[in-house]
Amino acid sequence: MSLVVQGAALVSLVWSCIVFSVQSTGIYKLYRHHSAPHAKPVSPSLSHDEVPHITVIRPVKGLEAGLYECLVSTFRVAYPKAKLTIYLCVASTNDPAYPVLRQVVADFPGFDAKVLVEEDDPLLHGADGHVNNLGPNPKIRNMSRGYREAKGDVIWIVDCNVWLGTSSAGRMADKLYGFRPNGAKTAPYKFVHQLPLVVDIDPPRAAEEQMLLLGDADRPHAHTSIWDHGGGRLEEMFMATTHAKFYCGINTAGLAPCIVGKSNMFRKSHLDRFTDPSQNPVLSASDASRGRGLDFFSSYICEDHLIGDLIWRSKLPGFKNHGLVYGEVAIQPMSGTSVAAYIGRRVRWLRVRKWTVLLATLVEPGVESLVCCLHASFALTTHPWFHEWLGISQSWGTMGTIWVSGVFAWMLIDWCLTGKLHKFQSVEADENTPSFALGSCRPGGIKKRPFLQWLAAWVGRELLALPIWTWAVLLGATVNWRGQHFTVRMDMSVAETHGHPLLSLRTPTDTGSNTSRPHSQCKDRVD
C-alpha cells in the first residue's frame, strides 16, 4: 500500500476523531443542561441600581407562524419592567405584520415599548436623511433606529419568530455580567446567546414564511404533499441534531465564534468601541466610513456572524469572549414550510457564510453522517495498524459494513437526542406557555414524532446535505433574503441585484462619493 493512501487514511482517521469528539462534547452538554429547569436567575432580584437595563430589539418581516405568541413572550419575561425597553422594528406600515405589532403593544400597557418603522427613520428619510446612509442589508436597516435609540447599555437582538422563556432575560444578563448567587461574581462575557430549536407545527397553520423565503407572495400554496410542507420537518431535524451537537460542542471548546442570530445579547458600548478604527486595532483605516454599532455591518448580509466575529477578535481585558446560556432555548415555530423553502434557507446561509468562514464551509460536508462515517470506515480498513493490531479486514465489504454500522449508530444517537431536546425539560412552563413550547413531556404540548416519520425526515435531511452544499458553495453567489435578491461578494459585502438602484452600494473599502458612507448627510432622499 502506497504511503499516499496510508497518509489519506491517517487524515481521515484524525478528521473523524475530531468530529466524534466535538459531537460527544455537544451531546454531553445537551443532556446535562436540558434535563430539568435551572435555578432562578440572579439579576432580576438585585437592587434597582444593579439591574442592567436591557433594550430588546425584535426585527419583523411579514407574518410568521406563532408571531403573536413569540412577540408577547418578550413582555412576559421575569425581569423588572422598569429595566426593560422593547422595540418592535418593521420596514413599513404596509407590512402585513404591522397590525400585529400594534396589537402586541396595546395588549401590554405600562411597558416601555414602541413599534419603530424604518420608513420613518430620520437617518434614512428625514430632513437630513438619505436612503443610502445605510447599506442594503434589510435587517440592519430595520434595526438601526432601535439600536441608536437604545436605553441602557445592554442590547438583546431577538428574531421575531423566536419564543423566549420567562427566565431567559435574567439568565442572559447573569451570563453577560457574571452574576452568581449570594452576591458572588465570575468573569463577565462580551457576548451571550441561546441554543435555537425549531418546532414544526402539525398540521400546517399558515404559509407566510414559505412565501417569504421563496420570494413569491402572490402564488397560492396547497399543502397536499411532503414537498409542499416537509421543509419544516427537515429544519426541525437539522436544528435538533447536527446543529445542536456542533453548536454546543464548538461553544464549549471555545475555539472559534459559533453563533446564529436568533437571540444574542451584548453591550452597546462594546460594539460602538469595536466598530471604531481609532479604538480597535483589528480594523483598518478604510473602515472609518462604515458607521458605528450595527450600522457598521449594513453593507454585509451575514451580520450575526460578523458581529460575533468582531466582538470575538476585539480584545477587552477582564472579559471572556462568547458564552452560550445552556438550558435556555430560543424556540422557533414553523408551519407550512416547503422543502424548496428549506433548501433556499440552507443555500442562503451557506452562501452568505462562504467568504466569512471559508475553511469551515469547505469542510462542512465532512461533519455529516454519510461522509464522516465514510472517512472512519476508510481509515479503519486502510491503515495497516488496524489490520495488524485489531484484525480488521482490508476489504470493500468490511468497509461497507463499518460504514453502515456507523451511520446506523449515528441515527440512533440522533433519535435519542431529538426526543430529549423536544421534551423542553429546561423550559419553565406556565399558563401563558404556547403549545409549541410545552414540549413532548407536558399535557397539551407537541407530540413525539413516531419513529418512521422521524426516520423519513432524518434520511431526507442527510441525503440533501451534500447536494445543498454543492449547489450553494460551488455553483452560485446570489441569495434571496427577506424578499430581496443579493449578490455576495468575496469581501463579504453584498449588492442588491433587484430593487431600487440606490441600494446597490459599493464595497466599504471603496473611496469617492460620500453617498455610500453610512453617515453622509445628503438631502436627496427617497421617501
Coordinates of C-alpha atoms in Angstrom, one line a residue:
M1 CA 0.0 0.0 0.0
S2 CA 1.4 3.4 -1.0
L3 CA 2.4 6.0 1.5
V4 CA -0.1 8.4 -0.1
V5 CA -3.0 6.0 0.6
Q6 CA -1.8 5.4 4.2
G7 CA -1.5 9.2 4.6
A8 CA -5.0 9.7 3.3
A9 CA -6.2 7.1 5.8
L10 CA -4.5 8.8 8.6
V11 CA -6.1 12.2 7.6
S12 CA -9.5 10.5 7.5
L13 CA -8.9 9.0 11.0
V14 CA -7.9 12.3 12.5
W15 CA -10.8 14.1 11.0
S16 CA -13.4 11.5 12.1
C17 CA -12.0 11.5 15.6
I18 CA -12.3 15.3 15.7
V19 CA -15.9 15.2 14.6
F20 CA -16.8 12.4 17.0
S21 CA -15.1 14.3 19.9
V22 CA -16.9 17.6 19.1
Q23 CA -20.2 15.8 18.8
S24 CA -19.7 13.8 22.0
T25 CA -18.9 17.1 23.9
G26 CA -22.1 18.7 22.5
I27 CA -24.3 15.7 23.4
Y28 CA -22.9 15.6 26.9
K29 CA -23.6 19.3 27.4
L30 CA -27.1 19.0 25.9
Y31 CA -28.1 16.1 28.2
R32 CA -26.6 17.8 31.2
H33 CA -28.2 21.1 30.8
H34 CA -31.6 20.2 29.2
S35 CA -32.9 17.7 31.6
A36 CA -34.5 19.9 34.2
P37 CA -35.3 23.6 34.9
H38 CA -32.4 25.7 36.1
A39 CA -32.2 27.8 39.2
K40 CA -33.8 31.2 39.1
P41 CA -31.6 33.9 37.7
V42 CA -29.9 36.4 40.0
S43 CA -30.1 39.7 38.1
P44 CA -33.9 40.3 38.4
S45 CA -33.6 40.2 42.2
L46 CA -30.8 42.7 42.5
S47 CA -31.3 46.2 43.8
H48 CA -32.7 48.7 41.3
D49 CA -29.4 50.3 40.5
E50 CA -27.6 47.0 40.0
V51 CA -30.1 45.5 37.5
P52 CA -28.8 46.0 33.9
H53 CA -31.2 47.9 31.7
I54 CA -32.0 45.7 28.6
T55 CA -33.1 47.1 25.2
V56 CA -34.8 44.3 23.3
I57 CA -34.8 44.8 19.5
R58 CA -37.0 42.5 17.5
P59 CA -36.8 42.9 13.7
V60 CA -40.0 41.8 12.0
K61 CA -40.7 41.0 8.4
G62 CA -44.1 39.5 7.3
L63 CA -46.4 37.2 9.1
E64 CA -44.7 34.2 10.7
A65 CA -46.2 31.1 12.3
G66 CA -46.8 31.9 16.0
L67 CA -45.8 35.6 15.5
Y68 CA -48.1 37.0 18.2
E69 CA -47.0 34.3 20.8
C70 CA -43.4 34.9 20.0
L71 CA -43.6 38.7 20.4
V72 CA -45.6 38.7 23.6
S73 CA -43.1 36.3 25.2
T74 CA -40.8 39.4 25.4
F75 CA -43.3 41.1 27.7
R76 CA -43.7 38.1 29.9
V77 CA -40.0 37.6 30.8
A78 CA -39.4 37.6 34.6
Y79 CA -37.4 40.9 34.6
P80 CA -38.1 44.3 36.2
K81 CA -40.4 46.2 33.9
A82 CA -38.6 49.5 34.6
K83 CA -35.4 47.9 33.3
L84 CA -36.8 46.7 30.0
T85 CA -37.2 48.6 26.8
I86 CA -38.8 46.8 23.8
Y87 CA -38.5 47.9 20.2
L88 CA -40.5 46.1 17.6
C89 CA -39.0 47.1 14.3
V90 CA -40.6 46.8 10.8
A91 CA -39.8 48.2 7.4
S92 CA -43.1 49.7 6.5
T93 CA -46.7 50.2 7.8
N94 CA -47.7 48.2 4.7
D95 CA -46.0 45.1 6.1
P96 CA -48.7 42.5 7.0
A97 CA -47.2 42.1 10.4
Y98 CA -47.7 45.8 11.3
P99 CA -51.2 45.4 12.8
V100 CA -49.9 42.5 14.9
L101 CA -47.1 44.7 16.3
R102 CA -49.6 47.5 17.2
Q103 CA -51.8 44.9 18.9
V104 CA -49.0 43.5 20.9
V105 CA -48.0 46.9 22.3
A106 CA -51.6 47.7 23.0
D107 CA -52.1 44.4 24.9
F108 CA -49.3 45.3 27.3
P109 CA -49.7 48.8 28.5
G110 CA -47.2 50.1 31.0
F111 CA -44.2 48.8 29.2
D112 CA -41.5 51.0 27.6
A113 CA -42.4 49.6 24.2
K114 CA -42.6 51.1 20.7
V115 CA -43.2 50.0 17.1
L116 CA -40.4 51.6 15.1
V117 CA -41.0 51.8 11.3
E118 CA -38.0 52.0 9.0
E119 CA -39.7 54.4 6.6
D120 CA -40.0 56.9 9.5
D121 CA -36.3 56.7 10.4
P122 CA -34.8 60.2 10.2
L123 CA -31.4 58.8 9.2
L124 CA -32.9 57.3 6.0
H125 CA -35.9 59.5 5.3
G126 CA -35.7 62.6 7.5
A127 CA -34.9 66.2 6.5
D128 CA -31.2 65.4 6.6
G129 CA -31.5 61.7 5.7
H130 CA -30.9 59.7 2.7
V131 CA -31.8 56.1 1.7
N132 CA -28.1 55.4 1.1
N133 CA -27.0 56.4 4.6
L134 CA -27.1 52.6 5.3
G135 CA -26.1 49.7 3.2
P136 CA -28.6 47.3 1.6
N137 CA -28.8 44.8 4.5
P138 CA -32.6 44.9 5.2
K139 CA -32.3 43.6 8.8
I140 CA -29.7 46.2 9.8
R141 CA -31.8 48.9 8.1
N142 CA -34.8 47.6 10.1
M143 CA -33.0 47.6 13.5
S144 CA -30.7 50.7 13.1
R145 CA -33.0 53.2 14.7
G146 CA -33.8 50.8 17.6
Y147 CA -30.1 50.4 18.3
R148 CA -29.4 54.2 18.1
E149 CA -32.2 55.0 20.5
A150 CA -31.5 52.1 22.9
K151 CA -31.8 52.9 26.6
G152 CA -29.1 51.5 28.9
D153 CA -26.1 49.6 27.7
V154 CA -27.4 46.1 27.0
I155 CA -28.7 45.2 23.6
W156 CA -30.7 42.0 23.1
I157 CA -31.5 41.2 19.5
V158 CA -34.2 38.6 19.1
D159 CA -35.7 37.4 15.8
C160 CA -39.4 38.0 15.6
N161 CA -40.1 34.2 15.1
V162 CA -38.5 33.2 18.4
W163 CA -40.3 32.4 21.6
L164 CA -38.5 33.3 24.8
G165 CA -38.8 31.6 28.2
T166 CA -39.7 33.6 31.2
S167 CA -36.3 33.4 32.8
S168 CA -34.3 34.0 29.6
A169 CA -33.7 37.7 30.1
G170 CA -32.3 37.1 33.6
R171 CA -30.1 34.2 32.7
M172 CA -28.8 36.0 29.7
A173 CA -27.9 39.1 31.9
D174 CA -26.4 36.8 34.5
K175 CA -24.1 35.3 32.0
L176 CA -23.2 38.6 30.4
Y177 CA -22.3 40.2 33.7
G178 CA -21.0 37.2 35.6
F179 CA -23.7 37.4 38.4
R180 CA -23.7 34.4 40.7
P181 CA -25.9 33.5 43.7
N182 CA -25.3 35.1 47.1
G183 CA -23.5 38.1 45.6
A184 CA -20.7 36.2 44.0
K185 CA -19.4 37.1 40.6
T186 CA -17.4 35.4 37.9
A187 CA -15.7 36.7 34.8
P188 CA -18.3 38.5 32.5
Y189 CA -18.7 37.8 28.8
K190 CA -18.7 40.2 25.9
F191 CA -21.4 38.3 24.1
V192 CA -24.0 35.7 25.1
H193 CA -26.6 33.7 23.2
Q194 CA -29.1 30.9 23.3
L195 CA -29.4 27.5 21.6
P196 CA -32.0 27.7 18.8
L197 CA -34.5 24.9 18.3
V198 CA -37.3 24.6 15.7
V199 CA -40.7 23.1 16.2
D200 CA -42.7 22.2 13.1
I201 CA -46.4 22.8 13.9
D202 CA -48.5 20.0 12.6
P203 CA -50.9 20.3 10.8
P204 CA -49.6 23.4 9.0
R205 CA -51.4 26.7 10.0
A206 CA -50.1 29.2 7.5
A207 CA -47.8 29.6 4.5
E208 CA -46.5 33.1 5.0
E209 CA -43.0 32.1 5.9
Q210 CA -42.8 29.8 2.9
M211 CA -43.9 32.6 0.6
L212 CA -41.3 35.0 2.1
L213 CA -38.4 32.6 1.7
L214 CA -39.4 31.8 -1.9
G215 CA -39.9 35.5 -2.7
D216 CA -43.3 34.8 -4.3
A217 CA -46.0 36.3 -2.0
D218 CA -48.7 36.1 -4.7
R219 CA -48.6 32.4 -5.5
P220 CA -51.1 30.3 -3.6
H221 CA -49.7 27.1 -1.9
A222 CA -51.7 24.0 -1.4
H223 CA -50.3 21.7 1.3
T224 CA -51.0 18.5 -0.5
S225 CA -47.7 16.7 -0.4
I226 CA -44.5 16.3 1.5
W227 CA -42.8 18.6 -0.9
D228 CA -45.3 21.4 0.0
H229 CA -44.9 21.2 3.8
G230 CA -42.0 18.9 4.6
G231 CA -39.5 21.7 4.9
G232 CA -40.4 22.5 8.5
R233 CA -39.7 18.9 9.5
L234 CA -36.3 19.0 7.8
E235 CA -35.5 22.3 9.6
E236 CA -36.6 20.8 12.9
M237 CA -34.4 17.8 12.3
F238 CA -31.4 19.8 11.4
M239 CA -31.6 22.1 14.4
A240 CA -32.2 19.3 17.0
T241 CA -29.4 17.0 15.7
T242 CA -26.4 18.2 13.6
H243 CA -26.7 21.9 14.5
A244 CA -27.4 21.4 18.2
K245 CA -24.5 18.9 18.7
F246 CA -21.9 21.1 16.9
Y247 CA -23.3 24.4 18.3
C248 CA -22.8 23.2 21.9
G249 CA -19.6 21.3 21.2
I250 CA -17.8 24.2 19.5
N251 CA -19.1 26.7 22.0
T252 CA -17.9 24.5 24.9
A253 CA -14.5 24.2 23.4
G254 CA -14.4 28.0 22.8
L255 CA -12.1 27.7 19.8
A256 CA -14.0 29.9 17.4
P257 CA -17.1 32.1 17.3
C258 CA -20.1 29.9 16.6
I259 CA -23.4 31.8 16.8
V260 CA -26.7 32.3 14.9
G261 CA -28.7 35.5 15.0
K262 CA -31.8 34.1 16.8
S263 CA -31.1 35.5 20.3
N264 CA -27.9 37.4 21.0
M265 CA -27.0 39.9 23.8
F266 CA -24.1 42.2 24.1
R267 CA -23.2 45.8 25.3
K268 CA -23.8 48.8 23.1
S269 CA -20.7 50.5 24.5
H270 CA -18.6 47.5 23.4
L271 CA -19.9 47.3 19.9
D272 CA -19.6 51.1 19.4
R273 CA -16.0 50.9 20.5
F274 CA -15.2 47.8 18.5
T275 CA -16.5 49.4 15.3
D276 CA -14.3 52.5 15.7
P277 CA -11.0 52.0 13.9
S278 CA -9.4 54.7 16.2
Q279 CA -10.2 52.4 19.2
N280 CA -9.9 48.9 17.7
P281 CA -6.6 47.9 16.1
V282 CA -8.2 44.9 14.4
L283 CA -9.9 47.3 12.0
S284 CA -8.3 49.2 9.1
A285 CA -8.5 53.0 8.4
S286 CA -10.9 52.3 5.5
D287 CA -13.5 51.1 8.0
A288 CA -13.9 54.6 9.3
S289 CA -16.7 55.3 6.8
R290 CA -18.8 52.4 7.8
G291 CA -20.6 53.9 10.7
R292 CA -20.7 52.7 14.3
G293 CA -22.5 49.9 16.1
L294 CA -25.0 48.0 14.0
D295 CA -24.6 50.5 11.1
F296 CA -21.1 49.2 10.6
F297 CA -22.5 46.0 9.2
S298 CA -25.2 47.4 6.9
S299 CA -23.3 46.6 3.7
Y300 CA -23.0 42.9 4.7
I301 CA -25.7 40.2 4.8
C302 CA -24.2 37.8 7.4
E303 CA -24.5 40.4 10.2
D304 CA -25.0 38.0 13.0
H305 CA -21.8 36.1 12.4
L306 CA -19.8 39.3 11.6
I307 CA -21.0 41.0 14.8
G308 CA -20.0 37.9 16.8
D309 CA -16.7 37.5 15.0
L310 CA -15.7 41.2 15.5
I311 CA -16.6 41.0 19.2
W312 CA -14.6 37.8 19.5
R313 CA -11.5 39.2 17.8
S314 CA -11.6 42.5 19.7
K315 CA -9.6 42.3 22.9
L316 CA -11.1 43.6 26.2
P317 CA -9.2 42.7 29.4
G318 CA -11.2 41.1 32.0
F319 CA -13.9 39.8 29.7
K320 CA -14.5 36.4 28.2
N321 CA -15.5 36.1 24.5
H322 CA -18.8 34.3 23.9
G323 CA -21.0 32.5 26.4
L324 CA -23.8 30.0 25.4
V325 CA -26.5 30.2 28.1
Y326 CA -27.0 26.4 28.5
G327 CA -30.5 25.3 29.1
E328 CA -32.2 28.4 27.7
V329 CA -33.5 27.7 24.2
A330 CA -34.8 30.1 21.6
I331 CA -37.8 28.2 20.2
Q332 CA -38.9 28.9 16.6
P333 CA -42.3 27.6 15.5
M334 CA -42.6 26.8 11.8
S335 CA -45.6 26.0 9.7
G336 CA -46.4 25.3 6.1
T337 CA -42.8 25.5 5.0
S338 CA -42.0 23.6 1.8
V339 CA -38.9 21.6 1.0
A340 CA -37.9 24.2 -1.5
A341 CA -38.1 26.9 1.2
Y342 CA -35.9 24.7 3.4
I343 CA -33.4 24.3 0.6
G344 CA -33.5 28.0 -0.1
R345 CA -32.8 28.8 3.6
R346 CA -29.8 26.4 3.7
V347 CA -28.4 27.7 0.4
R348 CA -28.7 31.3 1.6
W349 CA -26.9 30.5 4.9
L350 CA -24.1 28.7 3.2
R351 CA -23.6 31.4 0.5
V352 CA -23.5 34.3 3.0
R353 CA -21.0 32.5 5.3
K354 CA -18.9 31.1 2.5
W355 CA -16.5 34.0 2.5
T356 CA -16.8 34.7 6.2
V357 CA -15.6 31.3 7.4
L358 CA -14.3 29.7 4.2
L359 CA -12.4 26.8 5.8
A360 CA -15.3 25.8 7.9
T361 CA -17.6 26.0 4.9
L362 CA -15.3 23.8 2.8
V363 CA -15.1 21.1 5.4
E364 CA -18.7 21.1 6.3
P365 CA -19.7 18.0 4.3
G366 CA -17.2 16.1 6.4
V367 CA -19.3 16.6 9.6
E368 CA -22.4 14.9 8.2
S369 CA -23.1 11.3 9.0
L370 CA -22.7 9.8 5.5
V371 CA -19.4 11.5 4.7
C372 CA -17.9 11.3 8.2
C373 CA -18.6 7.6 8.6
L374 CA -17.1 7.1 5.2
H375 CA -13.9 8.7 6.5
A376 CA -13.9 6.5 9.5
S377 CA -14.6 3.3 7.6
F378 CA -11.9 4.1 5.1
A379 CA -9.3 4.8 7.8
L380 CA -10.2 1.6 9.7
T381 CA -9.9 -0.7 6.7
T382 CA -6.9 1.0 5.1
H383 CA -4.3 1.9 7.7
P384 CA -2.1 -1.1 8.4
W385 CA -2.2 -0.6 12.2
F386 CA -5.9 -1.6 12.5
H387 CA -5.3 -4.7 10.4
E388 CA -2.2 -5.7 12.4
W389 CA -3.5 -5.0 15.9
L390 CA -7.3 -5.3 15.6
G391 CA -7.5 -7.8 12.8
I392 CA -9.8 -5.6 10.7
S393 CA -10.0 -6.9 7.2
Q394 CA -8.8 -4.5 4.4
S395 CA -11.7 -5.2 2.0
W396 CA -14.5 -3.3 0.4
G397 CA -17.1 -5.5 2.2
T398 CA -15.7 -4.7 5.6
M399 CA -15.5 -1.0 4.7
G400 CA -19.2 -1.1 3.7
T401 CA -20.2 -2.9 6.9
I402 CA -18.4 -0.4 9.1
W403 CA -19.9 2.5 7.2
V404 CA -23.4 1.1 7.5
S405 CA -22.9 0.4 11.2
G406 CA -21.5 3.9 11.8
V407 CA -24.5 5.6 10.1
F408 CA -26.9 3.3 12.0
A409 CA -25.3 4.3 15.3
W410 CA -25.3 7.9 14.3
M411 CA -29.0 7.7 13.5
L412 CA -29.9 6.1 16.9
I413 CA -28.0 8.8 18.8
D414 CA -29.8 11.5 16.8
W415 CA -33.2 9.7 17.6
C416 CA -32.4 9.8 21.3
L417 CA -31.1 13.4 21.2
T418 CA -34.2 14.7 19.3
G419 CA -36.5 13.1 21.8
K420 CA -34.5 14.6 24.7
L421 CA -34.4 18.2 23.3
H422 CA -38.0 18.2 22.3
K423 CA -39.2 17.5 25.8
F424 CA -38.1 21.0 26.7
Q425 CA -37.5 19.9 30.2
S426 CA -35.3 23.0 30.9
V427 CA -38.1 25.4 29.8
E428 CA -40.2 26.8 32.6
A429 CA -43.9 26.4 31.6
D430 CA -46.9 28.3 32.9
E431 CA -50.4 29.2 31.8
N432 CA -49.1 31.5 29.1
T433 CA -46.7 29.0 27.5
P434 CA -47.9 28.2 24.0
S435 CA -48.4 24.5 23.0
F436 CA -45.3 24.5 20.7
A437 CA -43.1 25.5 23.7
L438 CA -44.5 23.0 26.2
G439 CA -42.5 20.1 24.8
S440 CA -43.5 16.5 24.4
C441 CA -43.4 15.7 28.1
R442 CA -46.2 18.0 29.2
P443 CA -50.0 17.8 28.5
G444 CA -51.1 19.9 25.5
G445 CA -47.5 20.1 24.2
I446 CA -46.1 18.8 20.9
K447 CA -46.3 15.1 20.2
K448 CA -43.3 12.9 20.0
R449 CA -42.7 12.0 16.4
P450 CA -43.4 8.4 15.5
F451 CA -40.1 6.7 14.7
L452 CA -40.9 6.0 11.0
Q453 CA -41.9 9.7 10.5
W454 CA -38.8 10.8 12.3
L455 CA -36.7 8.4 10.2
A456 CA -38.1 9.7 6.9
A457 CA -37.1 13.3 8.0
W458 CA -33.7 12.2 9.2
V459 CA -32.9 10.3 5.9
G460 CA -34.2 13.2 3.8
R461 CA -32.1 15.7 5.8
E462 CA -28.9 13.6 5.5
L463 CA -29.4 12.9 1.8
L464 CA -30.0 16.5 1.0
A465 CA -27.0 17.8 2.9
L466 CA -24.3 17.2 0.3
P467 CA -26.3 18.4 -2.8
I468 CA -27.4 21.5 -1.0
W469 CA -23.8 22.3 0.0
T470 CA -22.6 21.7 -3.6
W471 CA -25.2 23.9 -5.1
A472 CA -24.7 26.7 -2.5
V473 CA -20.9 26.8 -2.2
L474 CA -19.7 25.8 -5.7
L475 CA -22.5 26.9 -8.1
G476 CA -23.6 30.4 -7.2
A477 CA -23.2 33.6 -5.2
T478 CA -26.8 35.1 -5.2
V479 CA -29.2 34.8 -2.3
N480 CA -32.9 35.7 -1.8
W481 CA -33.4 37.2 1.7
R482 CA -36.5 39.0 3.1
G483 CA -37.9 39.3 -0.4
Q484 CA -34.8 40.9 -1.9
H485 CA -32.1 39.4 -4.1
F486 CA -28.4 40.0 -3.3
T487 CA -25.1 39.1 -4.8
V488 CA -22.5 38.1 -2.1
R489 CA -19.0 39.5 -2.9
M490 CA -15.7 37.9 -1.9
D491 CA -15.1 40.7 0.6
M492 CA -18.4 39.6 2.3
S493 CA -20.2 42.8 1.3
V494 CA -23.4 42.5 -0.8
A495 CA -25.1 44.3 -3.6
E496 CA -28.9 44.2 -4.2
T497 CA -29.5 42.8 -7.7
H498 CA -33.1 43.8 -7.9
G499 CA -35.0 46.7 -6.4
H500 CA -34.0 50.4 -6.0
P501 CA -30.7 51.1 -7.8
L502 CA -29.6 53.4 -4.9
L503 CA -29.2 50.3 -2.7
S504 CA -26.5 48.7 -4.9
L505 CA -23.7 50.1 -2.9
R506 CA -20.0 49.9 -3.4
T507 CA -17.9 47.9 -1.0
P508 CA -16.9 49.8 2.2
T509 CA -13.3 49.8 1.1
D510 CA -14.1 52.0 -1.9
T511 CA -13.4 55.7 -1.8
G512 CA -15.1 58.5 -3.5
S513 CA -18.6 59.9 -3.2
N514 CA -20.0 60.2 0.3
T515 CA -23.3 58.7 -0.8
S516 CA -22.0 55.3 0.1
R517 CA -21.0 56.3 3.6
P518 CA -23.2 55.4 6.5
H519 CA -23.4 58.9 7.9
S520 CA -23.4 61.1 4.8
Q521 CA -25.9 63.9 5.1
C522 CA -27.3 64.2 1.5
K523 CA -30.8 65.5 1.4
D524 CA -31.6 64.0 -1.9
R525 CA -33.6 61.2 -0.1
V526 CA -36.0 58.7 -1.5
D527 CA -39.3 58.7 0.6

